[in-house]
Coordinates of C-alpha atoms in Angstrom, one line a residue:
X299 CA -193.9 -252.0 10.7
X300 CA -193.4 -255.7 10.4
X301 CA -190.1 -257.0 12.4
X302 CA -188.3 -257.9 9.6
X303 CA -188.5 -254.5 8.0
X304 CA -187.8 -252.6 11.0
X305 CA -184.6 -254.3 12.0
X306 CA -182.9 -253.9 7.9
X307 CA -184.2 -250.3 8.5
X308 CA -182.3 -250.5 11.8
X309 CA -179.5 -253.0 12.4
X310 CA -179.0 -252.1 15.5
X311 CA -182.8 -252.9 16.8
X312 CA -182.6 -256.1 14.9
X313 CA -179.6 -257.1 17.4
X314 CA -181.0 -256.0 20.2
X315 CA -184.2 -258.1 19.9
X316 CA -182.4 -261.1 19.1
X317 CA -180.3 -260.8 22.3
X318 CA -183.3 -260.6 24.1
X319 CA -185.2 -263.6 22.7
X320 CA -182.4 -265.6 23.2
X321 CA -182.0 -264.3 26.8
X322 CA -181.8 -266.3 30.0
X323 CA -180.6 -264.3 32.3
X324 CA -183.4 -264.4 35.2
X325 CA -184.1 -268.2 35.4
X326 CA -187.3 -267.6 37.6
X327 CA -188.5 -265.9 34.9
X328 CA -187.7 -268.1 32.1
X329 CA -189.4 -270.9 34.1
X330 CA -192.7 -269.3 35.0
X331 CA -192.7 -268.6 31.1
X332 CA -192.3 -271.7 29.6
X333 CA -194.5 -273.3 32.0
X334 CA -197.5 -270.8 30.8
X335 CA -196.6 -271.6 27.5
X336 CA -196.9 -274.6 28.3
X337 CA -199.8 -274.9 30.2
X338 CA -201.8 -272.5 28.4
X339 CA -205.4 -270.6 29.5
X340 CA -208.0 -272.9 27.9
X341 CA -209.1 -270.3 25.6
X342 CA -205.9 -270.4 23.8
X343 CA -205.5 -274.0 23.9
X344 CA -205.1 -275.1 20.4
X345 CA -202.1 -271.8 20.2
X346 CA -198.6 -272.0 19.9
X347 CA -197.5 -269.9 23.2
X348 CA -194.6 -267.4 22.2
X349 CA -192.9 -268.5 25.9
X350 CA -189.7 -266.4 25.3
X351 CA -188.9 -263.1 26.2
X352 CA -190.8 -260.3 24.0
X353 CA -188.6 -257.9 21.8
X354 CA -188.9 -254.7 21.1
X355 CA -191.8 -253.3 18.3
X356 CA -192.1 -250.3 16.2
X357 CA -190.7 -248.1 14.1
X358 CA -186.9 -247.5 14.2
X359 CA -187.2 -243.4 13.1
X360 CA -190.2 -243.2 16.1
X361 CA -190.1 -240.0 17.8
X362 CA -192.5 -241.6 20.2
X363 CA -190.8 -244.2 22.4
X364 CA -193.6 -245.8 25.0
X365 CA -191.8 -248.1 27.8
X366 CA -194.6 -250.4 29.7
X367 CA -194.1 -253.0 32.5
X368 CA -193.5 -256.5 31.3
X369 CA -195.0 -258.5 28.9
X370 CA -198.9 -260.5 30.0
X371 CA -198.9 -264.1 30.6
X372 CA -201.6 -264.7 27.7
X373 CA -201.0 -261.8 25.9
X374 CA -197.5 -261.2 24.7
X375 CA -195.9 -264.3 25.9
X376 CA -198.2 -265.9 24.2
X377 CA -198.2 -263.9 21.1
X378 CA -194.6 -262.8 21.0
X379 CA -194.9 -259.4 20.5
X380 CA -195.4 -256.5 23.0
X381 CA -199.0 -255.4 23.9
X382 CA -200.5 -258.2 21.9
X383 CA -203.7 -260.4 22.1
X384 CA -205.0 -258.7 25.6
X385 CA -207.0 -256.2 27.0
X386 CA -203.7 -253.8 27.6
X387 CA -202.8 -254.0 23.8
X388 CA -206.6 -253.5 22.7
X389 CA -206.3 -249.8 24.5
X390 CA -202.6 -249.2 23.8
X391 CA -203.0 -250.1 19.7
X392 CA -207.0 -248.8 19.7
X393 CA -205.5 -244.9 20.9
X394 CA -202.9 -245.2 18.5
X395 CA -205.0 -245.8 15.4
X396 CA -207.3 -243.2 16.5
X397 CA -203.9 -241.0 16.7
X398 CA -203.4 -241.7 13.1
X399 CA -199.7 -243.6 14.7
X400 CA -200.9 -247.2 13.9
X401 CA -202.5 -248.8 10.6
X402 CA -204.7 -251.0 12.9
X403 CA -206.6 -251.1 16.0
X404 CA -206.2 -254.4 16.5
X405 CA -203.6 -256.2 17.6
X406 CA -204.1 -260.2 17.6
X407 CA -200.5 -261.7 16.4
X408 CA -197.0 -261.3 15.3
X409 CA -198.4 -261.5 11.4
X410 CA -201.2 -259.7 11.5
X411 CA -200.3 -256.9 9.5
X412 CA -200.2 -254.3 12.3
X413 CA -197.8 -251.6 11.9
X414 CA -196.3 -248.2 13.5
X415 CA -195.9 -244.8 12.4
X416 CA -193.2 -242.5 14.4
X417 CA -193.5 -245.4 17.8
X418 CA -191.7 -247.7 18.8
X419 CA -192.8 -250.0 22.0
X420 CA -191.1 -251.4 24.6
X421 CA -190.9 -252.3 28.5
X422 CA -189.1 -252.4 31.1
X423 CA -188.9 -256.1 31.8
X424 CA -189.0 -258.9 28.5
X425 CA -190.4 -261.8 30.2
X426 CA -193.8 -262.3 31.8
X427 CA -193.3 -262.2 35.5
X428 CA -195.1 -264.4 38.2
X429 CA -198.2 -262.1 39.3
X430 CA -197.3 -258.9 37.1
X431 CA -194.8 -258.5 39.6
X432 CA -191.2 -258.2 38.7
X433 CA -188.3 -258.3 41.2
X434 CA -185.8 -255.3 41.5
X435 CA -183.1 -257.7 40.4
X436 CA -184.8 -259.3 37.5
X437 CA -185.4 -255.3 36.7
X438 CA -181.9 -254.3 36.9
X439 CA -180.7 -257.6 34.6
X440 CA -183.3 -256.4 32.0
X441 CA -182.5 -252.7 31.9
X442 CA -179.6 -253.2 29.5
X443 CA -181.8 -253.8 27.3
X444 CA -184.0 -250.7 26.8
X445 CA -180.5 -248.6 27.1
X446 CA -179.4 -250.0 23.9
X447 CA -182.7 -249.5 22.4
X448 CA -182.7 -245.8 23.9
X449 CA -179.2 -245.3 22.1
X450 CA -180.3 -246.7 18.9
X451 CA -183.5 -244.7 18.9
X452 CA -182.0 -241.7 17.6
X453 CA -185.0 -239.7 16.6
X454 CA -187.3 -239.9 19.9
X455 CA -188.2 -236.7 21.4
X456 CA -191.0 -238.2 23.5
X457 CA -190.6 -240.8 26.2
X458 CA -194.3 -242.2 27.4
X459 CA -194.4 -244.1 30.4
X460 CA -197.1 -246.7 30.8
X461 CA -196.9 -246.7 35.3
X462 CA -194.1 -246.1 37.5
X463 CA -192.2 -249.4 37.0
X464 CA -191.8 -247.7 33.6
X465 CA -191.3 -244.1 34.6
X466 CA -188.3 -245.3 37.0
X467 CA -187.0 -247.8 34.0
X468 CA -186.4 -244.4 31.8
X469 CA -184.7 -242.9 34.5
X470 CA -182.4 -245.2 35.5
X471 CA -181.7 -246.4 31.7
X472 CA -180.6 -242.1 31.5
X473 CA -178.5 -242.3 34.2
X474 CA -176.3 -245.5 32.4
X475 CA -176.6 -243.3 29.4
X476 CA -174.2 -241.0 31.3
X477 CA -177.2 -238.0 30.4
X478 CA -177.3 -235.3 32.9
X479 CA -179.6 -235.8 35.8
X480 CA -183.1 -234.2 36.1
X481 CA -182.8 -231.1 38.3
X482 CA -185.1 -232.1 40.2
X483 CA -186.5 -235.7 41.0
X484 CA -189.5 -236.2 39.4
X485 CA -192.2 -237.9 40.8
X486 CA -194.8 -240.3 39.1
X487 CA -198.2 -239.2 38.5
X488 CA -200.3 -239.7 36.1
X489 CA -200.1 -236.4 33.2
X490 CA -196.9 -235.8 34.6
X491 CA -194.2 -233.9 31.9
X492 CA -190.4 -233.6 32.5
X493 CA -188.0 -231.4 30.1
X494 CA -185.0 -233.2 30.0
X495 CA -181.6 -231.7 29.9
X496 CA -180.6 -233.6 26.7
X497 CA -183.6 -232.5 25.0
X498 CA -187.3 -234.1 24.7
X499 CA -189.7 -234.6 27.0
X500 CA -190.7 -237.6 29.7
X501 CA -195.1 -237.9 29.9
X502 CA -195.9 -240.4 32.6
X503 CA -199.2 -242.2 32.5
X504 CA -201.1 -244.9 34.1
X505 CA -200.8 -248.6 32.6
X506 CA -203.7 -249.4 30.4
X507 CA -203.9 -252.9 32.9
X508 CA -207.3 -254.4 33.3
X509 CA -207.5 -253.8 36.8
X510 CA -206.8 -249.9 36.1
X511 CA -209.1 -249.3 33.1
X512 CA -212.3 -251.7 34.7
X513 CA -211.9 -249.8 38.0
X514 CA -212.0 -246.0 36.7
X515 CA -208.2 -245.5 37.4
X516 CA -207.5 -244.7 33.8
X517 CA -210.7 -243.9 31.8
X518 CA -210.6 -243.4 27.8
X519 CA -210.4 -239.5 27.9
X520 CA -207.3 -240.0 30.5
X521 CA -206.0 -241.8 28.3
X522 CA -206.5 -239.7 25.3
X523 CA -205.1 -236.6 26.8
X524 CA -201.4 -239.3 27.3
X525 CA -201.2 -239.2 24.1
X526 CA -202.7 -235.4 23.0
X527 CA -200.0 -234.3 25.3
X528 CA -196.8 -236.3 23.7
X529 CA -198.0 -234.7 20.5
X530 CA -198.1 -231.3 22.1
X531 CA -194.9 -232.1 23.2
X532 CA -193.2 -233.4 20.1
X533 CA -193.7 -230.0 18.0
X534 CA -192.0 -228.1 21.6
X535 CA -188.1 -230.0 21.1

């Protein structure tokens, strides 16, 4: 769904993403972004970078909410849209068209036409961070963020985390939703499933990253069953 279309379907989404574009809370962040932009990788040279931090993208009825890590240096802050225009984004949008959940498997720019069926994306931190590796702080400055989107997601039933940065994001975005604890601590593994006391379910999975899917980490029938399961799942609530 095209971003125009799912924030007039959803006023509330609309607002959130433009707070985050227009956020600078995290300076070290902001910087390291607009010097990629900047910069650029050669093979993007004659592209506009994005160079802000990434909304929010989906559909605003999902009942599949998937939160990743932070947006890729060349792929979404270049792009300006979450899981676009890198090897992440051709596994997480490829799976979802072969789930019938997407009309595309690609996913190259903002306007490419791509849109969601019953998912809606999101991560745990907006901006690219210096070596994929965001600081706790920068994390707890960004979580506002998903808990609005978490509240304005009414119809999710199924929360897929992409690595545990993301599994710990839900979490914590739960507990400042005031919504009853977990009876037990759940750890992160990948396949892992967690009925939550408010209703719906929790799936955990490995992060589609390069270095996971190259290595054997995360292989395509891993991967598969992620999303198998959070259909199993949805018809359980």
């Amino acid at each position: 769904m095209p971003p125009e279309r799912q924030h007039s379907k959803n006023p509330e989404i609309g607002e959130i993403a433009r707070d985050v574009v227009a956020c600078e809370r995290c300076p070290r962040l902001r910087a390291h972004c607009a010097e990629v932009a900047r910069e650029k990788r050669a093979a993007y040279r004659d592209q506009e970078y994005w160079g802000r931090p990434v909304p929010g993208f989906g559909d605003p009825d999902a009942w599949l909410l998937i939160v990743g890590l932070a947006p890729g240096a060349h792929g979404s802050n270049r792009t300006g849209r979450m899981f676009t225009g890198d090897r992440s984004g051709e596994w997480l949008y490829g799976e979802l068209f072969r789930q019938g959940l997407a009309n595309r498997a690609e996913a190259v720019a903002r306007d490419d036409g791509l849109a969601l069926d019953g998912v809606y994306i999101t991560a745990a931190e907006r901006c690219a961070p210096p070596g994929n590796k965001p600081e706790s702080a920068e994390l707890d400055r960004c979580r506002e963020y998903l808990v609005r989107e978490m509240r304005a997601l009414r119809g999710v039933r199924v929360r897929l985390a992409l690595g545990k940065v993301g599994f710990d994001a839900i979490l914590r975005a739960r507990r400042e939703l005031g919504l009853a604890n977990v009876v037990s601590k759940p750890a992160f593994a990948h396949g892992a499933t967690v009925a939550l006391p408010e209703g719906g379910w929790l799936v955990a999975s490995y992060h589609p990253s390069q270095q996971n899917t190259s290595t054997g980490v995360l292989t395509a029938a891993m991967w598969r069953d992620a999303f198998v399961t959070a259909k199993r799942l949805r018809d359980r609530v």
